[in-house]
Amino acid sequence: MVLVKSLMRKPVFLYPDDDLKKISSKLRRSDVDVFVVINKKGKFLGEIHEMDLLSAVIPERNLSSEEVIGILGFGIKKKFFGKKAKDFMKKHNVIASPGDKVEDIAVKMYREEIKCIPVIVRDKVRGVITIGELVRHLA
């Protein structure tokens, strides 16, 4: 039985008000494809993947109006106009503990369709486990 603590990796943190300049700087300096957004107390708020940031660098003129505004003009996609981490982050409440079984976390990720789960110890993010780590281990 493999536990989360053996596969989790050190997270790279962002705060909700971090701007694109700070986000891109951290992206260049770190070897990660996901950021964990936390508040000042270290509580998990959401996650940002590289793909989520793509909308910030694609010129709007290269996309259809449906891709930017949505079908029938409903639900303008905030991330296309985003400037801060809070504009790009995906929120969810799925968390793991270091002692959780890897197989159980894989099922949670599959069912909830999420790519990353924060590992929480005493209400603070201490690690992160991604689909990549799970697939490499379980395959």
PDB file of C-alpha atoms in Angstrom:
ATOM      1  CA  MET A   1       0.000   0.000   0.000  1.00  0.00           C
ATOM      2  CA  VAL A   2       1.503   3.302  -1.134  1.00  0.00           C
ATOM      3  CA  LEU A   3       0.645   6.485   0.719  1.00  0.00           C
ATOM      4  CA  VAL A   4       0.316  10.033  -0.579  1.00  0.00           C
ATOM      5  CA  LYS A   5       3.335  11.194   1.442  1.00  0.00           C
ATOM      6  CA  SER A   6       5.620   9.045  -0.724  1.00  0.00           C
ATOM      7  CA  LEU A   7       4.438  10.647  -3.997  1.00  0.00           C
ATOM      8  CA  MET A   8       3.599  14.232  -3.050  1.00  0.00           C
ATOM      9  CA  ARG A   9       5.876  16.993  -4.190  1.00  0.00           C
ATOM     10  CA  LYS A  10       6.648  20.426  -2.864  1.00  0.00           C
ATOM     11  CA  PRO A  11       4.079  22.965  -4.075  1.00  0.00           C
ATOM     12  CA  VAL A  12       4.806  26.327  -5.655  1.00  0.00           C
ATOM     13  CA  PHE A  13       2.501  28.880  -4.090  1.00  0.00           C
ATOM     14  CA  LEU A  14       0.693  31.895  -5.446  1.00  0.00           C
ATOM     15  CA  TYR A  15      -1.555  34.373  -3.693  1.00  0.00           C
ATOM     16  CA  PRO A  16      -4.894  35.481  -5.193  1.00  0.00           C
ATOM     17  CA  ASP A  17      -3.638  38.977  -6.015  1.00  0.00           C
ATOM     18  CA  ASP A  18      -0.356  37.901  -7.640  1.00  0.00           C
ATOM     19  CA  ASP A  19      -0.241  39.439 -11.105  1.00  0.00           C
ATOM     20  CA  LEU A  20       0.727  37.844 -14.419  1.00  0.00           C
ATOM     21  CA  LYS A  21       4.268  39.198 -14.185  1.00  0.00           C
ATOM     22  CA  LYS A  22       4.833  37.426 -10.870  1.00  0.00           C
ATOM     23  CA  ILE A  23       3.106  34.262 -12.090  1.00  0.00           C
ATOM     24  CA  SER A  24       5.208  34.085 -15.266  1.00  0.00           C
ATOM     25  CA  SER A  25       8.371  34.744 -13.259  1.00  0.00           C
ATOM     26  CA  LYS A  26       7.587  31.805 -10.961  1.00  0.00           C
ATOM     27  CA  LEU A  27       6.736  29.661 -13.980  1.00  0.00           C
ATOM     28  CA  ARG A  28      10.163  30.346 -15.498  1.00  0.00           C
ATOM     29  CA  ARG A  29      12.011  29.688 -12.218  1.00  0.00           C
ATOM     30  CA  SER A  30      10.255  26.479 -11.240  1.00  0.00           C
ATOM     31  CA  ASP A  31       9.848  23.112 -12.867  1.00  0.00           C
ATOM     32  CA  VAL A  32       6.113  22.724 -12.260  1.00  0.00           C
ATOM     33  CA  ASP A  33       2.987  22.736 -14.369  1.00  0.00           C
ATOM     34  CA  VAL A  34       0.634  23.581 -11.509  1.00  0.00           C
ATOM     35  CA  PHE A  35       0.539  26.337  -8.903  1.00  0.00           C
ATOM     36  CA  VAL A  36      -1.329  26.188  -5.615  1.00  0.00           C
ATOM     37  CA  VAL A  37      -3.195  29.364  -4.689  1.00  0.00           C
ATOM     38  CA  ILE A  38      -3.345  30.003  -0.945  1.00  0.00           C
ATOM     39  CA  ASN A  39      -4.424  32.821   1.330  1.00  0.00           C
ATOM     40  CA  LYS A  40      -2.060  34.553   3.776  1.00  0.00           C
ATOM     41  CA  LYS A  41      -2.821  31.898   6.403  1.00  0.00           C
ATOM     42  CA  GLY A  42      -1.763  29.096   4.042  1.00  0.00           C
ATOM     43  CA  LYS A  43      -5.287  27.821   3.360  1.00  0.00           C
ATOM     44  CA  PHE A  44      -5.900  26.229  -0.048  1.00  0.00           C
ATOM     45  CA  LEU A  45      -8.047  28.355  -2.372  1.00  0.00           C
ATOM     46  CA  GLY A  46      -7.487  26.768  -5.783  1.00  0.00           C
ATOM     47  CA  GLU A  47      -5.005  25.674  -8.427  1.00  0.00           C
ATOM     48  CA  ILE A  48      -3.650  27.086 -11.661  1.00  0.00           C
ATOM     49  CA  HIS A  49      -2.230  24.927 -14.443  1.00  0.00           C
ATOM     50  CA  GLU A  50      -0.085  26.132 -17.333  1.00  0.00           C
ATOM     51  CA  MET A  51      -3.037  25.567 -19.663  1.00  0.00           C
ATOM     52  CA  ASP A  52      -5.151  27.964 -17.584  1.00  0.00           C
ATOM     53  CA  LEU A  53      -2.616  30.717 -18.299  1.00  0.00           C
ATOM     54  CA  LEU A  54      -2.628  30.182 -22.050  1.00  0.00           C
ATOM     55  CA  SER A  55      -5.629  32.476 -22.442  1.00  0.00           C
ATOM     56  CA  ALA A  56      -3.557  35.358 -21.052  1.00  0.00           C
ATOM     57  CA  VAL A  57      -0.953  35.121 -23.804  1.00  0.00           C
ATOM     58  CA  ILE A  58      -3.089  34.350 -26.870  1.00  0.00           C
ATOM     59  CA  PRO A  59      -4.095  37.512 -28.721  1.00  0.00           C
ATOM     60  CA  GLU A  60      -7.886  37.773 -28.599  1.00  0.00           C
ATOM     61  CA  ARG A  61      -7.982  38.400 -32.351  1.00  0.00           C
ATOM     62  CA  ASN A  62      -6.774  34.817 -32.918  1.00  0.00           C
ATOM     63  CA  LEU A  63      -9.830  33.309 -31.214  1.00  0.00           C
ATOM     64  CA  SER A  64     -13.482  33.143 -32.127  1.00  0.00           C
ATOM     65  CA  SER A  65     -15.990  35.158 -30.137  1.00  0.00           C
ATOM     66  CA  GLU A  66     -17.470  31.889 -28.845  1.00  0.00           C
ATOM     67  CA  GLU A  67     -14.099  30.931 -27.384  1.00  0.00           C
ATOM     68  CA  VAL A  68     -13.819  34.247 -25.559  1.00  0.00           C
ATOM     69  CA  ILE A  69     -17.412  35.135 -24.712  1.00  0.00           C
ATOM     70  CA  GLY A  70     -19.103  31.747 -24.763  1.00  0.00           C
ATOM     71  CA  ILE A  71     -21.961  30.335 -26.757  1.00  0.00           C
ATOM     72  CA  LEU A  72     -24.774  32.868 -27.323  1.00  0.00           C
ATOM     73  CA  GLY A  73     -22.802  35.500 -25.420  1.00  0.00           C
ATOM     74  CA  PHE A  74     -23.497  33.991 -22.013  1.00  0.00           C
ATOM     75  CA  GLY A  75     -20.805  33.607 -19.393  1.00  0.00           C
ATOM     76  CA  ILE A  76     -17.889  35.754 -20.490  1.00  0.00           C
ATOM     77  CA  LYS A  77     -14.823  33.706 -19.735  1.00  0.00           C
ATOM     78  CA  LYS A  78     -13.132  35.677 -16.977  1.00  0.00           C
ATOM     79  CA  LYS A  79      -9.730  34.143 -17.649  1.00  0.00           C
ATOM     80  CA  PHE A  80      -9.477  35.880 -21.031  1.00  0.00           C
ATOM     81  CA  PHE A  81      -9.525  39.211 -19.255  1.00  0.00           C
ATOM     82  CA  GLY A  82      -7.686  38.037 -16.155  1.00  0.00           C
ATOM     83  CA  LYS A  83      -4.746  39.840 -14.670  1.00  0.00           C
ATOM     84  CA  LYS A  84      -4.354  38.104 -11.311  1.00  0.00           C
ATOM     85  CA  ALA A  85      -4.058  34.561  -9.977  1.00  0.00           C
ATOM     86  CA  LYS A  86      -7.633  34.646  -8.655  1.00  0.00           C
ATOM     87  CA  ASP A  87      -8.869  35.175 -12.229  1.00  0.00           C
ATOM     88  CA  PHE A  88      -7.242  31.961 -13.485  1.00  0.00           C
ATOM     89  CA  MET A  89      -7.540  29.573 -10.556  1.00  0.00           C
ATOM     90  CA  LYS A  90      -9.849  26.599 -10.467  1.00  0.00           C
ATOM     91  CA  LYS A  91     -11.572  26.092  -7.139  1.00  0.00           C
ATOM     92  CA  HIS A  92     -12.410  22.761  -5.573  1.00  0.00           C
ATOM     93  CA  ASN A  93     -12.615  21.273  -2.101  1.00  0.00           C
ATOM     94  CA  VAL A  94     -10.898  17.950  -2.735  1.00  0.00           C
ATOM     95  CA  ILE A  95      -7.909  17.490  -0.450  1.00  0.00           C
ATOM     96  CA  ALA A  96      -5.595  14.717   0.673  1.00  0.00           C
ATOM     97  CA  SER A  97      -3.661  13.878   3.816  1.00  0.00           C
ATOM     98  CA  PRO A  98      -0.146  12.407   3.791  1.00  0.00           C
ATOM     99  CA  GLY A  99      -1.527   9.117   5.151  1.00  0.00           C
ATOM    100  CA  ASP A 100      -4.176   8.644   2.456  1.00  0.00           C
ATOM    101  CA  LYS A 101      -3.828   5.709   0.067  1.00  0.00           C
ATOM    102  CA  VAL A 102      -2.699   6.674  -3.430  1.00  0.00           C
ATOM    103  CA  GLU A 103      -5.396   4.490  -4.994  1.00  0.00           C
ATOM    104  CA  ASP A 104      -8.127   6.364  -3.078  1.00  0.00           C
ATOM    105  CA  ILE A 105      -6.780   9.710  -4.268  1.00  0.00           C
ATOM    106  CA  ALA A 106      -6.708   8.470  -7.868  1.00  0.00           C
ATOM    107  CA  VAL A 107     -10.415   7.616  -7.606  1.00  0.00           C
ATOM    108  CA  LYS A 108     -11.200  11.076  -6.144  1.00  0.00           C
ATOM    109  CA  MET A 109      -9.324  12.801  -8.970  1.00  0.00           C
ATOM    110  CA  TYR A 110     -11.079  10.717 -11.593  1.00  0.00           C
ATOM    111  CA  ARG A 111     -14.546  11.256 -10.167  1.00  0.00           C
ATOM    112  CA  GLU A 112     -14.085  14.995  -9.598  1.00  0.00           C
ATOM    113  CA  GLU A 113     -12.184  15.509 -12.885  1.00  0.00           C
ATOM    114  CA  ILE A 114      -9.358  17.427 -11.245  1.00  0.00           C
ATOM    115  CA  LYS A 115      -5.666  17.339 -12.075  1.00  0.00           C
ATOM    116  CA  CYS A 116      -4.146  18.204  -8.731  1.00  0.00           C
ATOM    117  CA  ILE A 117      -4.962  17.729  -5.056  1.00  0.00           C
ATOM    118  CA  PRO A 118      -3.326  19.662  -2.235  1.00  0.00           C
ATOM    119  CA  VAL A 119      -1.948  17.640   0.648  1.00  0.00           C
ATOM    120  CA  ILE A 120      -3.096  19.290   3.864  1.00  0.00           C
ATOM    121  CA  VAL A 121      -1.562  19.094   7.331  1.00  0.00           C
ATOM    122  CA  ARG A 122      -3.101  21.191  10.133  1.00  0.00           C
ATOM    123  CA  ASP A 123      -5.124  23.300   7.669  1.00  0.00           C
ATOM    124  CA  LYS A 124      -2.048  24.247   5.599  1.00  0.00           C
ATOM    125  CA  VAL A 125      -0.859  23.008   2.223  1.00  0.00           C
ATOM    126  CA  ARG A 126       2.265  20.905   2.718  1.00  0.00           C
ATOM    127  CA  GLY A 127       2.406  19.173  -0.633  1.00  0.00           C
ATOM    128  CA  VAL A 128       0.638  18.487  -3.884  1.00  0.00           C
ATOM    129  CA  ILE A 129      -0.154  15.320  -5.773  1.00  0.00           C
ATOM    130  CA  THR A 130      -0.865  15.443  -9.499  1.00  0.00           C
ATOM    131  CA  ILE A 131      -2.244  13.098 -12.106  1.00  0.00           C
ATOM    132  CA  GLY A 132       1.281  12.681 -13.456  1.00  0.00           C
ATOM    133  CA  GLU A 133       2.606  11.282 -10.189  1.00  0.00           C
ATOM    134  CA  LEU A 134      -0.371   8.944  -9.873  1.00  0.00           C
ATOM    135  CA  VAL A 135      -0.183   7.617 -13.422  1.00  0.00           C
ATOM    136  CA  ARG A 136       3.586   7.073 -13.228  1.00  0.00           C
ATOM    137  CA  HIS A 137       3.139   5.137  -9.992  1.00  0.00           C
ATOM    138  CA  LEU A 138       0.009   3.151 -10.815  1.00  0.00           C
ATOM    139  CA  ALA A 139       0.909   2.238 -14.416  1.00  0.00           C
TER     140      ALA A 139
END
